[in-house]
Tab-separated table of C-alpha atoms and ligand atoms in Angstrom:
chain	number	residue	atom	x	y	z
G	2	UNK	CA	-18.131	0.890	83.998
G	3	UNK	CA	-16.357	3.956	82.664
G	4	UNK	CA	-12.944	5.673	83.125
G	5	UNK	CA	-13.507	9.021	84.760
G	6	UNK	CA	-9.983	10.237	85.621
G	7	UNK	CA	-6.346	9.155	85.241
G	8	UNK	CA	-4.162	10.501	88.000
G	9	UNK	CA	-0.235	10.673	87.181
G	10	UNK	CA	1.923	10.805	90.322
G	11	UNK	CA	5.659	11.596	89.945
G	12	UNK	CA	7.466	10.858	93.324
G	13	UNK	CA	10.915	10.207	94.586
G	14	UNK	CA	10.933	8.115	97.802
G	15	UNK	CA	14.321	6.848	99.035
G	16	UNK	CA	16.144	8.817	96.225
G	17	UNK	CA	14.375	6.907	93.250
G	18	UNK	CA	12.007	8.622	90.998
G	19	UNK	CA	8.822	6.543	90.082
G	20	UNK	CA	5.955	7.378	87.591
G	21	UNK	CA	2.669	5.927	89.275
G	22	UNK	CA	-0.956	6.189	87.863
G	23	UNK	CA	-4.363	5.614	89.247
G	24	UNK	CA	-7.067	4.857	86.675
G	25	UNK	CA	-10.310	5.889	88.393
G	26	UNK	CA	-13.909	4.714	87.368
G	27	UNK	CA	-17.474	5.956	87.896
G	28	UNK	CA	-18.107	2.931	90.291
G	29	UNK	CA	-15.535	4.081	92.837
G	30	UNK	CA	-12.993	1.366	92.036
G	31	UNK	CA	-9.486	2.215	90.757
G	32	UNK	CA	-6.579	0.598	89.292
G	33	UNK	CA	-2.828	1.186	90.060
G	34	UNK	CA	-0.195	1.147	87.404
G	35	UNK	CA	3.455	2.282	86.767
G	36	UNK	CA	5.337	3.779	83.946
G	37	UNK	CA	8.791	4.599	85.393
G	38	UNK	CA	11.323	5.166	82.827
G	39	UNK	CA	14.869	5.442	84.268
G	40	UNK	CA	16.367	8.868	83.922
G	41	UNK	CA	13.341	9.970	81.737
G	42	UNK	CA	10.436	9.895	84.358
G	43	UNK	CA	8.955	13.387	83.583
G	44	UNK	CA	8.862	12.485	79.915
G	45	UNK	CA	6.810	9.274	80.577
G	46	UNK	CA	4.593	11.207	83.042
G	47	UNK	CA	3.861	13.817	80.289
G	48	UNK	CA	3.076	11.089	77.836
G	49	UNK	CA	0.452	9.502	80.103
G	50	UNK	CA	-1.095	13.001	80.934
G	51	UNK	CA	-1.231	13.680	77.095
G	52	UNK	CA	-3.076	10.563	76.325
G	53	UNK	CA	-5.351	10.585	79.375
G	54	UNK	CA	-8.239	12.755	78.007
G	55	UNK	CA	-8.638	10.190	75.131
G	56	UNK	CA	-9.310	7.500	77.566
G	57	UNK	CA	-11.936	9.211	79.693
G	58	UNK	CA	-15.436	7.566	79.172
G	59	UNK	CA	-13.890	4.153	77.987
G	60	UNK	CA	-14.932	0.922	79.536
G	61	UNK	CA	-11.707	-0.189	81.561
G	62	UNK	CA	-12.734	-3.861	81.228
G	63	UNK	CA	-11.868	-3.640	77.441
G	64	UNK	CA	-8.057	-4.107	78.134
G	65	UNK	CA	-7.013	-5.566	74.749
G	66	UNK	CA	-9.013	-2.936	72.849
G	67	UNK	CA	-7.523	-0.168	74.992
G	68	UNK	CA	-4.128	-1.393	74.463
G	69	UNK	CA	-4.608	-1.466	70.775
G	70	UNK	CA	-5.941	2.091	71.009
G	71	UNK	CA	-3.116	3.495	73.229
G	72	UNK	CA	-0.389	1.850	70.856
G	73	UNK	CA	-1.978	3.087	67.490
G	74	UNK	CA	-3.456	6.450	68.170
G	75	UNK	CA	-0.259	8.608	68.116
G	76	UNK	CA	0.406	7.825	64.351
G	77	UNK	CA	3.950	7.971	65.346
G	78	UNK	CA	3.759	4.508	66.990
G	79	UNK	CA	5.818	3.019	69.634
G	80	UNK	CA	9.219	4.161	71.265
G	81	UNK	CA	10.086	3.624	74.804
G	82	UNK	CA	8.232	6.614	76.185
G	83	UNK	CA	4.887	5.670	74.650
G	84	UNK	CA	5.514	2.035	75.546
G	85	UNK	CA	6.026	3.022	79.263
G	86	UNK	CA	2.882	5.057	79.075
G	87	UNK	CA	0.810	2.324	77.640
G	88	UNK	CA	2.356	-0.126	80.283
G	89	UNK	CA	1.320	2.262	83.100
G	90	UNK	CA	-2.367	2.336	81.818
G	91	UNK	CA	-2.337	-1.483	81.095
G	92	UNK	CA	-1.089	-2.467	84.506
G	93	UNK	CA	-3.841	-0.279	86.113
G	94	UNK	CA	-6.492	-2.018	83.858
G	95	UNK	CA	-5.255	-5.526	84.940
G	96	UNK	CA	-5.323	-4.265	88.659
G	97	UNK	CA	-8.858	-3.076	88.046
G	98	UNK	CA	-9.837	-6.412	86.286
G	99	UNK	CA	-8.625	-8.297	89.343
G	100	UNK	CA	-10.495	-6.069	91.663
G	101	UNK	CA	-13.736	-6.576	89.812
G	102	UNK	CA	-13.212	-10.373	89.696
G	103	UNK	CA	-12.101	-10.511	93.396
G	104	UNK	CA	-9.003	-12.498	92.279
G	105	UNK	CA	-5.266	-11.877	92.004
G	106	UNK	CA	-3.890	-11.079	88.468
G	107	UNK	CA	-2.108	-14.395	88.051
G	108	UNK	CA	-5.464	-16.106	88.275
G	109	UNK	CA	-6.614	-13.952	85.380
G	110	UNK	CA	-3.465	-14.969	83.407
G	111	UNK	CA	-4.183	-18.636	83.676
G	112	UNK	CA	-3.365	-19.559	87.196
G	113	UNK	CA	-0.255	-20.712	88.866
G	114	UNK	CA	2.485	-22.822	87.148
G	115	UNK	CA	4.651	-22.673	90.165
G	116	UNK	CA	4.720	-21.605	93.990
G	117	UNK	CA	6.896	-18.622	93.443
G	118	UNK	CA	9.337	-16.943	91.100
G	119	UNK	CA	12.981	-17.713	91.582
G	120	UNK	CA	14.895	-14.532	91.954
G	121	UNK	CA	18.452	-13.493	91.376
G	122	UNK	CA	20.253	-10.706	93.337
G	123	UNK	CA	23.238	-8.620	92.673
G	124	UNK	CA	26.692	-9.132	94.359
G	125	UNK	CA	29.992	-7.528	93.491
G	126	UNK	CA	33.546	-7.157	94.783
G	127	UNK	CA	36.877	-5.470	94.207
G	128	UNK	CA	38.427	-8.881	94.072
G	129	UNK	CA	37.197	-12.557	93.937
G	130	UNK	CA	37.370	-12.990	97.819
G	131	UNK	CA	35.181	-9.908	98.392
G	132	UNK	CA	32.671	-10.943	95.700
G	133	UNK	CA	32.489	-14.498	97.065
G	134	UNK	CA	31.732	-13.196	100.433
G	135	UNK	CA	28.956	-11.065	99.117
G	136	UNK	CA	27.517	-13.875	96.951
G	137	UNK	CA	27.452	-16.219	100.161
G	138	UNK	CA	25.493	-13.477	102.084
G	139	UNK	CA	22.693	-13.965	99.549
G	140	UNK	CA	23.096	-17.818	99.502
G	141	UNK	CA	22.599	-17.678	103.221
G	142	UNK	CA	19.191	-16.037	102.785
G	143	UNK	CA	18.023	-18.809	100.427
G	144	UNK	CA	18.837	-17.021	97.180
G	145	UNK	CA	19.364	-19.565	94.361
G	146	UNK	CA	20.906	-17.278	91.624
G	147	UNK	CA	23.433	-14.354	92.004
G	148	UNK	CA	24.755	-12.015	89.378
G	149	UNK	CA	28.430	-11.017	90.070
G	150	UNK	CA	30.325	-7.998	88.985
G	151	UNK	CA	33.810	-6.902	89.658
G	152	UNK	CA	33.773	-3.285	90.971
G	153	UNK	CA	37.294	-2.261	89.777
G	154	UNK	CA	38.246	-0.035	92.676
G	155	UNK	CA	36.311	3.021	91.643
G	156	UNK	CA	32.557	3.515	91.788
G	157	UNK	CA	31.060	2.736	88.293
G	158	UNK	CA	28.166	1.206	86.528
G	159	UNK	CA	30.405	-1.234	84.607
G	160	UNK	CA	32.821	-2.040	87.305
G	161	UNK	CA	35.882	-3.723	85.820
G	162	UNK	CA	37.231	-1.724	82.939
G	163	UNK	CA	36.209	1.637	84.538
G	164	UNK	CA	39.320	3.710	84.887
G	165	UNK	CA	37.765	6.650	86.738
G	166	UNK	CA	34.740	8.828	87.305
G	167	UNK	CA	35.043	12.614	86.551
G	168	UNK	CA	32.981	14.922	88.738
G	169	UNK	CA	29.722	16.400	87.197
G	170	UNK	CA	30.294	19.587	85.101
G	171	UNK	CA	27.923	21.314	87.437
G	172	UNK	CA	25.509	20.189	90.264
G	173	UNK	CA	22.572	18.087	89.114
G	174	UNK	CA	24.369	16.663	86.080
G	175	UNK	CA	25.792	13.078	85.853
G	176	UNK	CA	29.571	12.356	86.232
G	177	UNK	CA	31.372	10.954	83.294
G	178	UNK	CA	32.806	7.371	83.612
G	179	UNK	CA	35.993	6.407	81.713
G	180	UNK	CA	35.849	2.845	80.292
G	181	UNK	CA	38.068	0.725	78.312
G	182	UNK	CA	36.823	-2.675	76.954
G	183	UNK	CA	40.391	-4.200	76.990
G	184	UNK	CA	40.933	-3.414	80.628
G	185	UNK	CA	37.467	-4.866	81.320
G	186	UNK	CA	38.227	-8.159	79.447
G	187	UNK	CA	41.701	-8.424	81.042
G	188	UNK	CA	40.172	-8.283	84.533
G	189	UNK	CA	36.864	-10.023	84.365
G	190	UNK	CA	37.876	-13.333	82.995
G	191	UNK	CA	40.203	-14.505	85.753
G	192	UNK	CA	37.946	-12.686	88.170
G	193	UNK	CA	34.984	-15.014	87.277
G	194	UNK	CA	37.110	-18.065	87.070
G	195	UNK	CA	38.485	-17.389	90.539
G	196	UNK	CA	34.906	-16.722	91.952
G	197	UNK	CA	33.648	-19.988	90.410
G	198	UNK	CA	36.606	-21.926	91.796
G	199	UNK	CA	36.032	-20.556	95.273
G	200	UNK	CA	32.172	-21.269	95.251
G	201	UNK	CA	32.075	-24.617	93.491
G	202	UNK	CA	29.959	-25.776	90.716
G	203	UNK	CA	26.605	-25.871	92.540
G	204	UNK	CA	26.047	-22.052	92.695
G	205	UNK	CA	24.154	-20.275	89.890
G	206	UNK	CA	26.106	-17.338	88.702
G	207	UNK	CA	25.265	-14.594	86.215
G	208	UNK	CA	27.390	-11.699	84.799
G	209	UNK	CA	26.282	-8.528	82.995
G	210	UNK	CA	28.416	-6.886	80.341
G	211	UNK	CA	26.074	-3.765	80.109
G	212	UNK	CA	26.391	-3.941	76.145
G	213	UNK	CA	30.035	-2.670	76.313
G	214	UNK	CA	31.784	-4.916	73.905
G	215	UNK	CA	31.952	-5.511	70.148
G	216	UNK	CA	30.799	-8.815	68.583
G	217	UNK	CA	34.444	-10.041	68.300
G	218	UNK	CA	35.023	-9.062	71.984
G	219	UNK	CA	31.824	-10.555	73.115
G	220	UNK	CA	32.407	-13.929	71.252
G	221	UNK	CA	35.723	-14.198	72.915
G	222	UNK	CA	34.365	-13.469	76.378
G	223	UNK	CA	31.578	-16.034	76.042
G	224	UNK	CA	34.151	-18.641	74.852
G	225	UNK	CA	36.648	-17.748	77.592
G	226	UNK	CA	33.849	-18.007	80.246
G	227	UNK	CA	32.641	-21.447	79.090
G	228	UNK	CA	34.497	-23.175	81.931
G	229	UNK	CA	32.759	-20.880	84.452
G	230	UNK	CA	29.358	-22.300	83.403
G	231	UNK	CA	27.430	-19.135	83.942
G	232	UNK	CA	23.654	-19.368	84.399
G	233	UNK	CA	23.681	-16.577	81.681
G	234	UNK	CA	25.848	-13.869	80.310
G	235	UNK	CA	23.774	-10.720	80.060
G	236	UNK	CA	23.753	-7.883	77.564
G	237	UNK	CA	26.986	-8.986	75.879
G	238	UNK	CA	26.169	-6.770	73.007
G	239	UNK	CA	23.941	-3.879	71.850
G	240	UNK	CA	20.858	-5.650	70.582
G	241	UNK	CA	20.209	-3.882	67.195
G	242	UNK	CA	22.338	-6.218	65.105
G	243	UNK	CA	21.472	-9.862	64.982
G	244	UNK	CA	24.673	-10.696	63.136
G	245	UNK	CA	26.650	-9.998	66.283
G	246	UNK	CA	24.521	-12.389	68.389
G	247	UNK	CA	24.780	-15.033	65.659
G	248	UNK	CA	28.691	-14.677	65.959
G	249	UNK	CA	28.553	-15.061	69.737
G	250	UNK	CA	26.259	-18.150	69.533
G	251	UNK	CA	28.549	-19.796	66.952
G	252	UNK	CA	31.545	-19.160	69.275
G	253	UNK	CA	30.387	-20.779	72.496
G	254	UNK	CA	27.615	-22.481	74.468
G	255	UNK	CA	27.564	-19.915	77.247
G	256	UNK	CA	23.854	-19.195	77.798
G	257	UNK	CA	22.852	-15.561	76.698
G	258	UNK	CA	20.225	-13.036	78.213
G	259	UNK	CA	19.152	-9.762	76.404
G	260	UNK	CA	16.210	-7.511	76.444
G	261	UNK	CA	16.044	-4.830	79.378
G	262	UNK	CA	16.146	-1.996	76.980
G	263	UNK	CA	13.429	-3.428	74.716
G	264	UNK	CA	10.154	-1.682	74.406
G	265	UNK	CA	8.461	-3.723	71.636
G	266	UNK	CA	7.929	-7.199	70.254
G	267	UNK	CA	9.872	-6.295	67.137
G	268	UNK	CA	13.103	-5.885	69.160
G	269	UNK	CA	12.672	-9.284	70.637
G	270	UNK	CA	11.321	-11.308	67.703
G	271	UNK	CA	14.542	-11.895	65.729
G	272	UNK	CA	16.603	-12.940	68.853
G	273	UNK	CA	13.711	-15.206	69.892
G	274	UNK	CA	12.954	-16.659	66.486
G	275	UNK	CA	16.613	-17.649	65.767
G	276	UNK	CA	17.128	-18.915	69.257
G	277	UNK	CA	20.040	-16.485	69.603
G	278	UNK	CA	19.316	-15.916	73.359
G	279	UNK	CA	18.333	-18.181	76.176
G	280	UNK	CA	16.723	-15.732	78.518
G	281	UNK	CA	14.573	-12.715	77.539
G	282	UNK	CA	14.983	-9.851	79.815
G	283	UNK	CA	12.133	-7.541	79.137
G	284	UNK	CA	10.248	-5.750	81.902
G	285	UNK	CA	6.396	-6.182	81.238
G	286	UNK	CA	5.800	-2.641	82.218
G	287	UNK	CA	8.342	-1.250	79.618
G	288	UNK	CA	6.858	-3.294	76.585
G	289	UNK	CA	3.388	-1.777	77.061
G	290	UNK	CA	2.318	-3.864	80.011
G	291	UNK	CA	0.990	-7.393	80.669
G	292	UNK	CA	-1.220	-7.446	77.591
G	293	UNK	CA	1.867	-7.259	75.322
G	294	UNK	CA	4.347	-9.004	77.638
G	295	UNK	CA	2.366	-12.135	77.711
G	296	UNK	CA	2.271	-12.244	73.867
G	297	UNK	CA	6.062	-11.779	73.640
G	298	UNK	CA	6.493	-14.504	76.352
G	299	UNK	CA	4.233	-16.873	74.370
G	300	UNK	CA	6.426	-16.312	71.246
G	301	UNK	CA	9.438	-17.149	73.365
G	302	UNK	CA	7.839	-20.309	74.708
G	303	UNK	CA	7.375	-21.475	71.138
G	304	UNK	CA	11.257	-21.066	70.420
G	305	UNK	CA	12.266	-22.586	73.770
G	306	UNK	CA	13.499	-19.159	75.355
G	307	UNK	CA	12.764	-18.615	78.997
G	308	UNK	CA	12.194	-15.291	80.733
G	309	UNK	CA	14.462	-13.254	83.165
G	310	UNK	CA	12.413	-10.153	83.501
G	311	UNK	CA	14.245	-7.010	84.220
G	312	UNK	CA	13.812	-5.948	87.967
G	313	UNK	CA	16.486	-3.454	88.947
G	314	UNK	CA	16.072	-0.295	91.001
G	315	UNK	CA	14.949	1.560	87.945
G	316	UNK	CA	11.378	0.077	88.221
G	317	UNK	CA	9.248	0.152	91.285
G	318	UNK	CA	6.876	-1.859	93.492
G	319	UNK	CA	3.987	-1.991	91.008
G	320	UNK	CA	6.160	-2.848	88.064
G	321	UNK	CA	7.718	-5.517	90.192
G	322	UNK	CA	4.413	-7.034	91.370
G	323	UNK	CA	3.061	-7.230	87.914
G	324	UNK	CA	6.189	-9.019	86.793
G	325	UNK	CA	5.724	-11.565	89.571
G	326	UNK	CA	2.093	-12.143	88.645
G	327	UNK	CA	3.174	-13.116	85.132
G	328	UNK	CA	6.157	-15.008	86.345
G	329	UNK	CA	4.027	-17.486	88.252
G	330	UNK	CA	1.530	-17.919	85.470
G	331	UNK	CA	3.873	-18.726	82.424
G	332	UNK	CA	5.316	-22.207	81.513
G	333	UNK	CA	8.671	-20.771	80.250
G	334	UNK	CA	9.565	-18.759	83.363
G	335	UNK	CA	13.422	-18.796	84.013
G	336	UNK	CA	14.297	-16.308	86.768
G	337	UNK	CA	13.346	-12.881	88.054
G	338	UNK	CA	15.809	-10.104	88.732
G	339	UNK	CA	15.256	-8.741	92.158
G	340	UNK	CA	15.421	-5.609	94.371
G	341	UNK	CA	14.234	-5.757	97.928
G	342	UNK	CA	11.903	-2.836	98.335
G	343	UNK	CA	10.897	-4.066	101.891
G	344	UNK	CA	14.201	-2.430	102.906
G	345	UNK	CA	13.165	1.088	101.622
G	346	UNK	CA	10.796	2.673	104.124
G	347	UNK	CA	9.882	5.748	102.104
G	348	UNK	CA	9.050	3.576	99.073
G	349	UNK	CA	6.971	1.303	101.255
G	350	UNK	CA	5.046	4.438	102.579
G	351	UNK	CA	4.149	5.630	99.035
G	352	UNK	CA	3.348	2.326	97.331
G	353	UNK	CA	3.004	-1.139	98.649
G	354	UNK	CA	3.233	-3.683	99.843
G	355	UNK	CA	6.208	-4.983	98.089
G	356	UNK	CA	6.232	-8.787	97.243
G	357	UNK	CA	7.964	-10.902	99.769
G	358	UNK	CA	10.839	-13.372	98.885
G	359	UNK	CA	10.652	-16.697	100.726
G	360	UNK	CA	13.631	-19.048	100.448
G	361	UNK	CA	14.706	-17.509	97.142
G	362	UNK	CA	11.260	-17.312	95.592
G	363	UNK	CA	9.204	-14.258	95.109
G	364	UNK	CA	5.533	-14.647	96.246
G	365	UNK	CA	2.751	-13.188	93.957
G	366	UNK	CA	0.178	-11.112	96.059
G	367	UNK	CA	-3.028	-12.870	96.862
G	368	UNK	CA	-5.200	-9.777	97.346
G	369	UNK	CA	-7.473	-8.912	94.391
G	370	UNK	CA	-5.747	-7.175	91.452
G	371	UNK	CA	-2.032	-6.621	91.569
G	372	UNK	CA	-2.276	-6.394	95.362
G	373	UNK	CA	-0.658	-3.043	95.717
G	374	UNK	CA	-1.887	0.414	96.501
G	375	UNK	CA	-0.615	4.162	96.116
G	376	UNK	CA	-0.794	6.643	99.011
G	377	UNK	CA	-1.065	10.012	97.096
G	378	UNK	CA	-0.485	12.057	100.379
G	379	UNK	CA	2.715	10.188	101.071
G	380	UNK	CA	3.957	10.479	97.380
G	381	UNK	CA	3.603	14.224	97.686
G	382	UNK	CA	6.017	14.296	100.630
G	383	UNK	CA	8.684	13.051	98.136
G	384	UNK	CA	8.735	15.379	95.180
G	385	UNK	CA	10.552	14.477	91.876
G	386	UNK	CA	14.250	14.993	91.922
G	387	UNK	CA	15.940	15.536	88.615
G	388	UNK	CA	18.264	12.628	87.793
G	389	UNK	CA	20.070	11.478	84.612
G	390	UNK	CA	21.637	8.332	83.602
G	391	UNK	CA	25.485	8.366	83.897
G	392	UNK	CA	27.800	9.158	80.849
G	393	UNK	CA	30.519	6.883	79.672
G	394	UNK	CA	33.431	7.901	77.412
G	395	UNK	CA	36.683	6.166	76.283
G	396	UNK	CA	40.018	7.060	77.750
G	397	UNK	CA	40.605	9.437	74.738
G	398	UNK	CA	37.477	11.294	75.416
G	399	UNK	CA	35.387	9.584	72.678
G	400	UNK	CA	31.582	9.094	73.608
G	401	UNK	CA	31.288	5.352	74.389
G	402	UNK	CA	28.916	3.771	71.869
G	403	UNK	CA	27.539	0.394	73.154
D	522	LIG	MG1	21.773	-5.490	82.128
């Protein structure tokens, strides 16, 4: 079997850009993958197109060897763009392997460890009462874990601590959010205590800091939130400096989660080896695909770190399906972040079917491969729309450095 063509499809159904690939073979079978990189989709697409000629003629069943080739050939190895490109190719090769074997990918990864992957959903509110109401909507659907954020009265990524959003400088550019950590900390600690008091102890709650604190601030927050007994506190620091995580660890027993921006094993190794986190938040497609993700996950297993794979709106149906196949096949699964693509009709027209959630558990597809397909004609109806990540500045205009 030989790779004959790699199609790269850049599409924007339901206002979200996705980078999709089809790896085609001389035997008529093809594999579907995804390399969506939030706010950088055309760059990831170009990287895949750039490496595609090198892969033509290769045997797509040599998944590990192709991964090593894709990682090492550029000389300047790694980076989020090439990792996403490698992930797109890798997901397509696992999809193809499943189709060849006539088995879902989770069977190729060692078979089931569980019925489904427990998911967590996102709730928010301007005040505790509104947040509790939104959490309870998910609990009524059978959801077992809910991330809860304070929205702060103005629309903003970080919610509490967001002092305002300035209009874009011109059409097509992102708005600029003004954020102050002191305002965030003042608001969010009583907010989360009140949410916990209203919901009782049995509900699993997470909270995401979006890397917006210093080590001292994060250590204080983790300590102040100990009585809230979070399922985990997410992204309390920027991840580059392990010393900061050591400080937060020493200050409290609040469980910590980190890793949605990671694109390599090197970024995860220190946090895992020193047991500085409890939950690893990588997305398999962003670290180079299932081939690399399962190695990082095995490393985490050896150090009693569980997974909480990234699964927000910034990755799509194929990346989500691949994550669920790994979720159900690994012993150290923790929880899976979740977006409901079944509620997005244009997305479902382009790529699908999305995985279903039953009583709070995402079900891996049973069809051979990843269990998803791409409709190229439908994708062409929703062309790429330029979109950039939002900017954040301090009240005095300083660029906010996470
Ligand atoms: Mg996060």
